[in-house]
């Protein structure tokens, strides 16, 4: 008999039924993020109100908002969630919350550069960024934006950058590991919620250092190890001083160093997928027409494209003014997607995700950073040219796949790829065919259990079929 | 400031910031000196162009 597991009781931290504190908002006493009637608010506490007024009156907020660097907000007349609250603001909504271990190299690099440029701008106005967490940055219209309005504090002459260590762990360590060792090492950020420890990064980088990495990772790690017990010394951190000009020189050298980082030309399994598939022009055109027609009927506000590759089909959902999250396991394909989305400022977010082992719940009580389905229930999921990879390459039964997809969305656009398709033949070429259940009939039976079929049509010039399913009401 | 900045991170920051400042100064001086030399060379070229007039 399976033991009943103890789970953290979320009701213990709710104020009332309509107020709900954002679980991960607890480290910084400056304020708290909470949700009321489905809208996200941020309360500003007594200890931070001077910094907030200075941020608004100095012109720093206006400058950062104008350049799209910082999320905009409105002051609202509602009560906060604790007695310490002085003011409540309503920040601009972010369409989909993503985490740094779901970002590709280009996204992590751009978020690092944004953090540094905001800190540099803040210094000009007599402020600093008091933290440099990757979780302070999100994406909107293809570009990174800082969401933590309370991350600023006063600059005092001679003070070093208190967030330098965090910046190196959250940004520099994963960036250097991705471009010098292996592009998949961003996943380490899901194991280490406050960034990759620098001694670990140093040992993984080994001799592939260069002067930039040598200073900020290797020497930095040694200094941390050497001074680990120095809390016992009475002088403490206040004895450490850096002139403003040296502080600025450090930030500018970090910016130049990060700008120079780039991935070597990595060729992955799916890199040139659309150049080498078995779609004729007729088949590709017909598939696009069908997907567009289904989306036009559904009119989704939010769409997830699973196994999206370079986002070719994800972009069809933009025609219906949907926000699209475009997931794929291949970082090269996601990089291509991101370059396009960023340049065109599309209402879309490309992310890297392994559907057979997606982002887990992590952090304190396994509740600080949550799974994708806890962050959003999309109106529509697209699963094109995907099912055979899950069912055959990953031995996932069709009935389990159907149940999983039914838990995600109301509408599903899915492509069945039969065994006679040349792509499936390639998958079966080097293994024993144990998939006697992988047939069109079994597929339809599995999905009809959870969904109502709205329309199905064979794709011209191929042996594949496109289905539009709507989830059955309970 | 709620974050623990870390004493080791602050110590190394003093060093790398000084290196960054030194590097910035070096490149600024290098650019200035190059600029001076290229102005001098322009000046010499103008003198050479004037010489054929003297011969005539």
Coordinates of C-alpha atoms in Angstrom, one line a residue:
Chain A
X1 CA 0.0 0.0 0.0
X2 CA 1.4 3.4 -1.0
X3 CA 2.2 5.7 2.0
X4 CA 0.2 8.9 2.1
X5 CA 2.7 11.8 1.5
X6 CA 2.6 14.9 3.5
X7 CA 2.1 18.0 1.4
X8 CA 2.6 21.6 2.3
X9 CA -0.8 23.2 3.2
X10 CA -1.2 26.2 0.9
X11 CA -4.2 27.4 2.9
X12 CA -1.9 28.2 5.8
X13 CA -0.5 31.2 4.0
X14 CA -3.7 32.6 2.5
X15 CA -5.1 35.8 4.1
X16 CA -8.7 35.5 2.8
X17 CA -10.3 33.7 0.0
X18 CA -9.6 36.5 -2.5
X19 CA -6.1 37.4 -1.4
X20 CA -3.2 35.0 -1.9
X21 CA 0.4 35.6 -1.3
X22 CA 2.8 34.6 -4.1
X23 CA 4.6 31.8 -2.4
X24 CA 8.1 32.7 -3.7
X25 CA 7.8 36.3 -2.5
X26 CA 9.3 36.0 1.0
X27 CA 13.1 36.8 1.0
X28 CA 13.0 40.6 0.6
X29 CA 11.3 42.5 3.4
X30 CA 10.8 45.6 1.1
X31 CA 7.5 44.2 -0.1
X32 CA 5.4 41.2 -1.0
X33 CA 3.7 40.0 -4.3
X34 CA 0.2 38.9 -3.9
X35 CA -2.8 38.0 -6.0
X36 CA -6.3 39.4 -5.5
X37 CA -9.3 38.4 -7.7
X38 CA -6.9 37.0 -10.3
X39 CA -4.7 40.2 -10.6
X40 CA -1.1 40.4 -9.4
X41 CA -0.1 43.2 -7.0
X42 CA 3.0 44.2 -5.2
X43 CA 2.8 45.9 -1.8
X44 CA 5.6 48.3 -0.7
X45 CA 6.5 48.1 3.0
X46 CA 7.5 50.9 5.4
X47 CA 11.2 50.1 5.2
X48 CA 11.3 50.6 1.4
X49 CA 9.0 53.6 0.8
X50 CA 11.9 56.2 0.7
X51 CA 13.6 54.2 -2.0
X52 CA 10.4 53.8 -4.0
X53 CA 9.6 57.6 -3.9
X54 CA 13.2 58.3 -5.0
X55 CA 13.0 55.8 -7.8
X56 CA 9.9 57.5 -9.1
X57 CA 10.9 61.2 -8.5
X58 CA 14.6 60.9 -9.8
X59 CA 13.5 60.0 -13.3
X60 CA 15.1 56.6 -13.1
X61 CA 11.8 54.8 -13.3
X62 CA 10.7 56.9 -16.3
X63 CA 14.0 56.2 -18.2
X64 CA 13.8 52.5 -17.6
X65 CA 10.1 52.2 -18.4
X66 CA 10.6 54.2 -21.7
X67 CA 13.3 51.9 -22.9
X68 CA 11.3 48.8 -22.0
X69 CA 13.9 47.7 -19.4
X70 CA 11.6 47.8 -16.4
X71 CA 8.0 46.7 -16.2
X72 CA 5.5 49.6 -15.8
X73 CA 3.1 49.8 -12.9
X74 CA 0.2 51.8 -11.5
X75 CA -0.3 52.8 -7.9
X76 CA -3.7 51.5 -6.7
X77 CA -6.0 52.2 -3.8
X78 CA -6.4 48.7 -2.2
X79 CA -5.1 47.4 1.1
X80 CA -2.0 45.2 1.3
X81 CA -1.7 41.8 2.7
X82 CA 0.2 42.7 5.9
X83 CA 0.1 45.7 8.4
X84 CA 3.5 46.8 7.2
X85 CA 2.1 47.9 3.9
X86 CA 2.3 51.6 2.9
X87 CA 1.4 51.4 -0.8
X88 CA 0.2 48.9 -3.3
X89 CA 1.2 48.9 -7.0
X90 CA -0.2 46.9 -9.9
X91 CA 2.6 45.9 -12.3
X92 CA 2.0 45.3 -16.0
X93 CA 1.0 41.6 -16.6
X94 CA 3.6 39.2 -17.9
X95 CA 1.9 36.7 -20.3
X96 CA 3.9 33.6 -19.2
X97 CA 6.3 33.2 -16.3
X98 CA 9.4 31.3 -17.3
X99 CA 12.5 30.3 -15.4
X100 CA 16.2 30.6 -16.3
X101 CA 16.7 26.8 -16.7
X102 CA 14.1 27.0 -19.5
X103 CA 16.0 29.7 -21.4
X104 CA 18.5 29.2 -24.2
X105 CA 21.9 30.8 -24.3
X106 CA 20.7 33.9 -26.2
X107 CA 17.9 34.6 -23.7
X108 CA 20.2 34.1 -20.7
X109 CA 22.8 36.4 -22.3
X110 CA 20.2 39.1 -23.0
X111 CA 18.9 38.9 -19.4
X112 CA 22.4 39.3 -18.1
X113 CA 23.0 42.3 -20.2
X114 CA 19.7 43.8 -19.1
X115 CA 20.6 43.4 -15.5
X116 CA 24.0 45.1 -16.0
X117 CA 22.6 47.9 -18.0
X118 CA 19.9 48.6 -15.4
X119 CA 22.5 48.7 -12.6
X120 CA 24.7 51.0 -14.8
X121 CA 21.8 53.4 -15.4
X122 CA 20.8 53.3 -11.7
X123 CA 24.3 54.3 -10.7
X124 CA 23.9 57.5 -12.7
X125 CA 20.9 58.4 -10.6
X126 CA 22.5 57.5 -7.2
X127 CA 20.9 54.1 -7.0
X128 CA 22.0 50.4 -7.4
X129 CA 20.4 47.0 -8.0
X130 CA 20.5 45.3 -4.6
X131 CA 20.1 41.9 -6.1
X132 CA 20.9 40.3 -9.5
X133 CA 18.6 37.3 -9.6
X134 CA 17.7 35.8 -12.9
X135 CA 14.2 35.4 -11.5
X136 CA 13.8 39.2 -11.5
X137 CA 13.7 39.1 -15.3
X138 CA 10.9 37.9 -17.5
X139 CA 10.1 38.1 -21.2
X140 CA 7.5 40.2 -23.0
X141 CA 7.0 40.6 -26.7
X142 CA 10.2 38.6 -27.3
X143 CA 12.4 40.9 -25.1
X144 CA 13.6 40.6 -21.5
X145 CA 12.1 43.0 -18.9
X146 CA 12.8 43.4 -15.2
X147 CA 9.8 42.7 -13.1
X148 CA 11.1 43.5 -9.6
X149 CA 10.4 47.2 -9.1
X150 CA 11.7 47.0 -5.6
X151 CA 15.1 45.8 -6.6
X152 CA 16.6 49.3 -6.3
X153 CA 18.4 50.8 -3.3
X154 CA 20.4 53.9 -2.6
X155 CA 24.0 54.1 -3.7
X156 CA 26.4 55.1 -1.0
X157 CA 29.9 56.4 -1.9
X158 CA 32.5 53.7 -1.8
X159 CA 30.0 50.8 -1.5
X160 CA 30.8 47.7 -3.6
X161 CA 28.1 46.0 -5.7
X162 CA 26.4 43.7 -3.1
X163 CA 24.8 41.6 -5.9
X164 CA 28.1 40.8 -7.7
X165 CA 28.3 37.3 -6.2
X166 CA 24.7 36.5 -7.1
X167 CA 25.2 37.9 -10.7
X168 CA 28.1 35.6 -11.2
X169 CA 26.1 32.6 -9.9
X170 CA 22.9 33.3 -11.8
X171 CA 24.3 34.6 -15.1
X172 CA 28.1 34.3 -15.7
X173 CA 28.5 30.7 -14.5
X174 CA 25.7 29.2 -16.6
X175 CA 26.7 31.4 -19.6
X176 CA 30.3 30.3 -19.5
X177 CA 29.4 26.7 -18.9
X178 CA 27.0 26.7 -21.9
X179 CA 29.4 28.2 -24.3
X180 CA 32.7 26.6 -23.1
X181 CA 31.6 23.2 -21.9
X182 CA 28.0 22.1 -23.0
X183 CA 25.0 24.0 -24.0
X184 CA 22.7 21.8 -21.9
X185 CA 24.4 22.9 -18.6
X186 CA 21.7 25.7 -18.0
X187 CA 19.7 22.8 -16.5
X188 CA 22.0 23.1 -13.4
X189 CA 20.0 26.2 -12.5
X190 CA 17.1 23.9 -11.6
X191 CA 19.3 22.1 -9.1
X192 CA 20.7 25.3 -7.6
X193 CA 17.9 27.8 -7.1
X194 CA 20.3 30.6 -6.1
X195 CA 22.6 30.1 -9.1
X196 CA 25.4 27.7 -9.8
X197 CA 28.0 27.6 -7.0
X198 CA 31.2 29.1 -8.3
X199 CA 33.4 26.3 -7.0
X200 CA 31.3 23.9 -9.1
X201 CA 31.4 26.1 -12.1
X202 CA 35.2 26.5 -11.7
X203 CA 35.8 22.7 -11.6
X204 CA 33.5 22.1 -14.6
X205 CA 35.2 24.9 -16.6
X206 CA 38.7 23.4 -15.8
X207 CA 41.3 25.0 -18.0
X208 CA 38.8 26.5 -20.5
X209 CA 39.0 29.8 -18.7
X210 CA 40.2 32.9 -20.5
X211 CA 40.9 36.0 -18.5
X212 CA 37.2 36.9 -18.1
X213 CA 36.2 33.5 -16.6
X214 CA 39.5 33.4 -14.6
X215 CA 38.6 36.6 -12.7
X216 CA 34.9 36.2 -12.1
X217 CA 34.7 32.4 -11.6
X218 CA 38.0 30.9 -10.8
X219 CA 39.5 33.6 -8.5
X220 CA 36.1 34.5 -7.2
X221 CA 35.5 30.8 -6.1
X222 CA 38.9 30.8 -4.4
X223 CA 38.2 34.0 -2.6
X224 CA 34.8 32.7 -1.3
X225 CA 36.5 29.5 0.0
X226 CA 39.3 31.5 1.6
X227 CA 37.0 33.9 3.4
X228 CA 34.2 31.5 4.3
X229 CA 34.8 31.8 8.0
X230 CA 35.5 35.5 8.0
X231 CA 32.2 36.4 9.7
X232 CA 34.2 36.0 12.9
X233 CA 36.3 39.0 12.0
X234 CA 34.8 42.2 13.5
X235 CA 35.6 44.5 10.6
X236 CA 33.1 42.9 8.3
X237 CA 31.9 44.0 5.0
X238 CA 31.8 47.7 5.8
X239 CA 35.6 47.8 5.5
X240 CA 35.4 46.9 1.8
X241 CA 35.4 50.1 -0.3
X242 CA 35.4 50.6 -4.1
X243 CA 35.5 54.1 -5.7
X244 CA 32.6 54.9 -7.9
X245 CA 34.8 55.1 -11.0
X246 CA 36.2 51.6 -10.3
X247 CA 32.6 50.3 -9.7
X248 CA 31.5 51.7 -13.0
X249 CA 34.6 50.3 -14.8
X250 CA 33.8 46.8 -13.3
X251 CA 30.2 47.0 -14.7
X252 CA 31.3 48.2 -18.1
X253 CA 33.9 45.4 -18.3
X254 CA 31.2 42.8 -17.3
X255 CA 29.0 44.2 -20.1
X256 CA 31.8 43.9 -22.7
X257 CA 32.7 40.4 -21.4
X258 CA 29.2 39.1 -21.7
X259 CA 28.7 40.7 -25.1
X260 CA 31.7 38.8 -26.4
X261 CA 30.3 35.4 -25.3
X262 CA 28.8 33.3 -28.0
X263 CA 28.0 29.7 -28.7
X264 CA 30.2 27.7 -31.1
X265 CA 28.3 26.5 -34.1
X266 CA 26.4 23.7 -32.4
X267 CA 24.7 21.2 -34.7
X268 CA 22.1 19.2 -32.8
X269 CA 19.8 16.4 -33.9
X270 CA 17.0 18.8 -34.9
X271 CA 19.0 21.8 -36.1
X272 CA 18.0 21.7 -39.7
X273 CA 14.7 19.9 -39.2
X274 CA 12.5 21.8 -41.6
X275 CA 15.1 21.5 -44.4
X276 CA 15.2 17.8 -44.1
X277 CA 11.7 16.6 -43.3
X278 CA 9.5 14.6 -45.7
X279 CA 7.0 17.4 -46.2
X280 CA 6.5 18.4 -49.8
X281 CA 5.5 22.0 -50.5
X282 CA 1.9 20.8 -51.0
X283 CA 1.9 19.0 -47.7
X284 CA 3.4 21.9 -45.8
X285 CA 1.0 24.4 -47.3
X286 CA -2.1 22.2 -46.6
X287 CA -1.0 21.6 -43.0
X288 CA -0.6 25.3 -42.5
X289 CA -4.0 26.0 -44.0
X290 CA -5.6 23.4 -41.7
X291 CA -3.9 24.6 -38.5
X292 CA -4.8 28.2 -39.3
X293 CA -8.5 27.2 -39.9
X294 CA -8.7 25.3 -36.6
X295 CA -7.1 28.2 -34.7
X296 CA -9.6 30.6 -36.4
X297 CA -12.5 28.6 -35.0
X298 CA -11.0 28.1 -31.6
X299 CA -9.9 31.8 -31.1
X300 CA -7.5 31.0 -28.2
X301 CA -6.1 33.7 -26.0
X302 CA -3.2 31.4 -25.0
X303 CA -1.5 28.7 -27.0
X304 CA 1.3 26.2 -26.2
X305 CA 3.1 24.7 -29.2
X306 CA 4.8 21.5 -28.0
X307 CA 7.7 20.3 -30.1
X308 CA 7.6 23.6 -31.9
X309 CA 11.1 23.4 -33.4
X310 CA 11.9 26.8 -34.9
X311 CA 8.3 28.2 -34.3
X312 CA 7.1 28.0 -37.9
X313 CA 3.7 26.7 -36.9
X314 CA 3.6 28.6 -33.6
X315 CA 3.5 31.9 -35.5
X316 CA 0.1 30.8 -37.1
X317 CA -1.5 31.3 -33.7
X318 CA -0.3 34.9 -33.6
X319 CA -2.8 35.6 -36.4
X320 CA -5.6 35.0 -33.9
X321 CA -3.9 37.5 -31.4
X322 CA -3.0 34.7 -29.1
X323 CA 0.1 34.6 -26.9
X324 CA 2.1 31.6 -27.8
X325 CA 4.6 29.7 -25.7
X326 CA 6.7 27.7 -28.1
X327 CA 8.5 24.7 -26.4
X328 CA 11.1 22.4 -28.0
X329 CA 13.9 20.1 -26.6
X330 CA 16.5 21.3 -29.1
X331 CA 18.3 24.5 -28.0
X332 CA 19.6 25.3 -31.6
X333 CA 16.0 25.3 -32.9
X334 CA 14.8 27.5 -30.0
X335 CA 17.7 29.9 -30.6
X336 CA 16.6 30.3 -34.2
X337 CA 13.0 30.9 -33.0
X338 CA 14.1 33.4 -30.3
X339 CA 16.2 35.5 -32.8
X340 CA 13.2 35.9 -35.0
X341 CA 10.7 36.6 -32.2
X342 CA 13.1 39.1 -30.6
X343 CA 13.7 41.0 -33.8
X344 CA 10.0 41.1 -34.8
X345 CA 8.9 41.8 -31.2
X346 CA 6.3 39.0 -31.4
X347 CA 3.7 38.1 -28.8
X348 CA 5.5 34.8 -28.3
X349 CA 8.0 33.1 -25.9
X350 CA 10.3 30.3 -27.2
X351 CA 11.6 28.0 -24.4
X352 CA 13.6 24.9 -24.2
X353 CA 11.9 21.9 -22.5
X354 CA 12.1 18.1 -22.5
X355 CA 8.4 17.0 -22.5
X356 CA 9.4 13.6 -21.1
X357 CA 11.1 15.3 -18.1
X358 CA 9.8 18.9 -17.9
X359 CA 10.6 21.5 -15.3
X360 CA 9.9 20.2 -11.8
X361 CA 8.6 22.0 -8.7
X362 CA 11.7 23.4 -6.9
X363 CA 12.7 25.6 -4.1
X364 CA 11.5 25.7 -0.5
X365 CA 8.6 23.2 0.1
X366 CA 9.0 22.4 -3.7
X367 CA 6.8 25.4 -4.2
X368 CA 8.9 28.4 -5.1
X369 CA 9.2 27.7 -8.9
X370 CA 6.5 25.4 -10.3
X371 CA 5.7 23.2 -13.2
X372 CA 4.4 24.7 -16.5
X373 CA 0.9 23.5 -15.9
X374 CA 0.7 25.2 -12.5
X375 CA 1.7 28.5 -14.2
X376 CA -0.9 28.4 -17.0
X377 CA -3.7 26.4 -18.5
X378 CA -3.6 27.3 -22.1
X379 CA -6.7 27.5 -24.2
X380 CA -5.1 25.5 -27.0
X381 CA -2.2 23.1 -27.3
X382 CA -0.6 22.2 -30.6
X383 CA 1.2 18.9 -30.9
X384 CA 2.4 18.7 -34.5
X385 CA 4.8 16.1 -35.7
X386 CA 5.4 15.1 -32.1
X387 CA 3.3 12.1 -31.1
X388 CA 5.6 9.5 -32.8
X389 CA 8.7 10.9 -31.0
X390 CA 7.0 10.5 -27.6
X391 CA 5.3 7.1 -28.4
X392 CA 8.1 5.4 -30.2
X393 CA 11.4 7.1 -29.2
X394 CA 10.3 7.4 -25.6
X395 CA 8.0 4.3 -25.3
X396 CA 5.1 6.4 -24.0
X397 CA 1.7 4.7 -24.4
X398 CA -0.9 6.6 -26.4
X399 CA -3.5 6.3 -23.6
X400 CA -1.1 8.0 -21.1
X401 CA -0.3 10.7 -23.6
X402 CA -4.0 11.4 -24.2
X403 CA -4.7 11.6 -20.5
X404 CA -1.8 14.0 -20.0
X405 CA -2.8 16.3 -22.8
X406 CA -6.4 16.3 -21.6
X407 CA -5.1 17.7 -18.3
X408 CA -3.5 20.6 -20.0
X409 CA -6.0 22.3 -22.3
X410 CA -9.5 22.7 -23.7
X411 CA -8.6 22.5 -27.3
X412 CA -5.9 20.2 -28.9
X413 CA -4.6 20.3 -32.5
X414 CA -2.6 17.1 -32.9
X415 CA -1.0 15.3 -35.9
X416 CA -1.0 11.5 -36.1
X417 CA 2.1 10.2 -37.9
X418 CA 1.6 6.5 -38.8
X419 CA 4.2 3.8 -39.0
X420 CA 4.4 3.9 -42.8
X421 CA 5.6 7.5 -42.6
X422 CA 9.3 7.7 -43.5
X423 CA 10.2 9.6 -40.3
X424 CA 8.8 6.7 -38.2
X425 CA 10.6 4.2 -40.4
X426 CA 13.8 6.0 -39.5
X427 CA 12.9 5.8 -35.7
X428 CA 12.2 2.0 -36.0
X429 CA 15.2 1.2 -38.2
X430 CA 17.6 0.5 -35.4
X431 CA 15.3 -1.1 -32.9
X432 CA 12.8 -4.0 -32.5
X433 CA 9.3 -2.9 -33.3
X434 CA 7.4 -3.5 -30.1
X435 CA 4.7 -1.0 -30.9
X436 CA 1.9 -3.2 -32.1
X437 CA -0.5 -0.7 -30.4
X438 CA 0.8 2.3 -32.4
X439 CA -2.1 2.5 -34.9
X440 CA -4.6 5.1 -36.0
X441 CA -7.4 3.1 -34.4
X442 CA -5.6 2.9 -31.0
X443 CA -4.7 6.6 -31.3
X444 CA -8.4 7.6 -31.9
X445 CA -9.7 5.4 -29.2
X446 CA -7.2 6.8 -26.7
X447 CA -8.1 10.4 -27.5
X448 CA -11.9 9.9 -27.8
X449 CA -11.9 8.8 -24.2
X450 CA -11.0 12.4 -23.1
X451 CA -11.9 14.6 -26.1
X452 CA -14.7 15.2 -28.6
X453 CA -13.5 15.1 -32.2
X454 CA -14.3 18.5 -33.9
X455 CA -12.6 17.8 -37.2
X456 CA -9.9 15.6 -38.8
X457 CA -8.4 15.7 -42.2
X458 CA -5.5 13.9 -44.0
X459 CA -2.6 16.2 -45.0
X460 CA -2.4 16.2 -48.8
X461 CA 0.8 14.6 -50.1
X462 CA 1.5 12.8 -46.9
X463 CA 0.1 9.9 -44.9
X464 CA -0.3 12.0 -41.8
X465 CA -3.7 13.2 -40.3
X466 CA -4.4 16.4 -38.5
X467 CA -7.0 16.3 -35.7
X468 CA -8.8 19.0 -33.8
X469 CA -10.1 17.8 -30.4
X470 CA -12.1 19.6 -27.7
X471 CA -11.9 18.3 -24.1
X472 CA -15.0 16.7 -22.8
X473 CA -16.7 18.6 -20.1
X474 CA -16.7 16.7 -16.7
Chain B
X1 CA 19.8 45.1 1.6
X2 CA 18.5 41.6 2.3
X3 CA 21.1 39.7 0.3
X4 CA 24.2 38.3 1.9
X5 CA 26.9 39.8 -0.3
X6 CA 29.6 37.4 0.8
X7 CA 32.9 38.6 2.2
X8 CA 34.9 36.6 -0.4
X9 CA 32.8 38.2 -3.3
X10 CA 33.5 41.7 -1.9
X11 CA 37.2 41.1 -1.5
X12 CA 37.6 39.8 -5.1
X13 CA 35.4 42.6 -6.4
X14 CA 38.0 45.2 -5.2
X15 CA 40.7 43.4 -7.3
X16 CA 38.7 42.8 -10.5
X17 CA 37.3 46.4 -10.3
X18 CA 40.8 47.8 -10.1
X19 CA 41.9 45.6 -13.1
X20 CA 38.9 46.8 -15.0
X21 CA 39.7 50.5 -14.2
X22 CA 43.3 49.9 -15.1
X23 CA 42.3 48.3 -18.4
X24 CA 39.9 51.1 -19.2
X25 CA 42.7 53.7 -18.5
X26 CA 45.2 51.8 -20.7
X27 CA 42.8 51.6 -23.7
X28 CA 41.8 55.3 -23.3
X29 CA 45.5 56.3 -23.3
X30 CA 46.3 54.0 -26.3
X31 CA 43.4 55.6 -28.3
X32 CA 44.6 59.1 -27.4
X33 CA 48.3 58.4 -28.4
X34 CA 47.2 56.8 -31.6
X35 CA 45.1 59.9 -32.3
X36 CA 48.1 62.2 -31.7
X37 CA 50.3 60.2 -34.1
X38 CA 47.7 60.1 -36.8
X39 CA 47.3 64.0 -36.5
X40 CA 51.1 64.3 -36.8
X41 CA 51.2 62.1 -39.9
X42 CA 48.4 64.2 -41.5
X43 CA 50.4 67.3 -40.8
X44 CA 53.6 65.9 -42.5
X45 CA 51.6 64.8 -45.6
X46 CA 50.3 68.4 -46.0
X47 CA 53.9 69.7 -45.9
X48 CA 54.9 67.2 -48.6
X49 CA 52.1 68.4 -50.9
X50 CA 53.3 72.0 -50.6
X51 CA 56.9 71.2 -51.8
X52 CA 56.3 70.8 -55.6
X53 CA 55.1 74.5 -55.7
X54 CA 58.6 75.6 -54.5
X55 CA 60.3 73.7 -57.4
X56 CA 58.1 75.5 -59.9

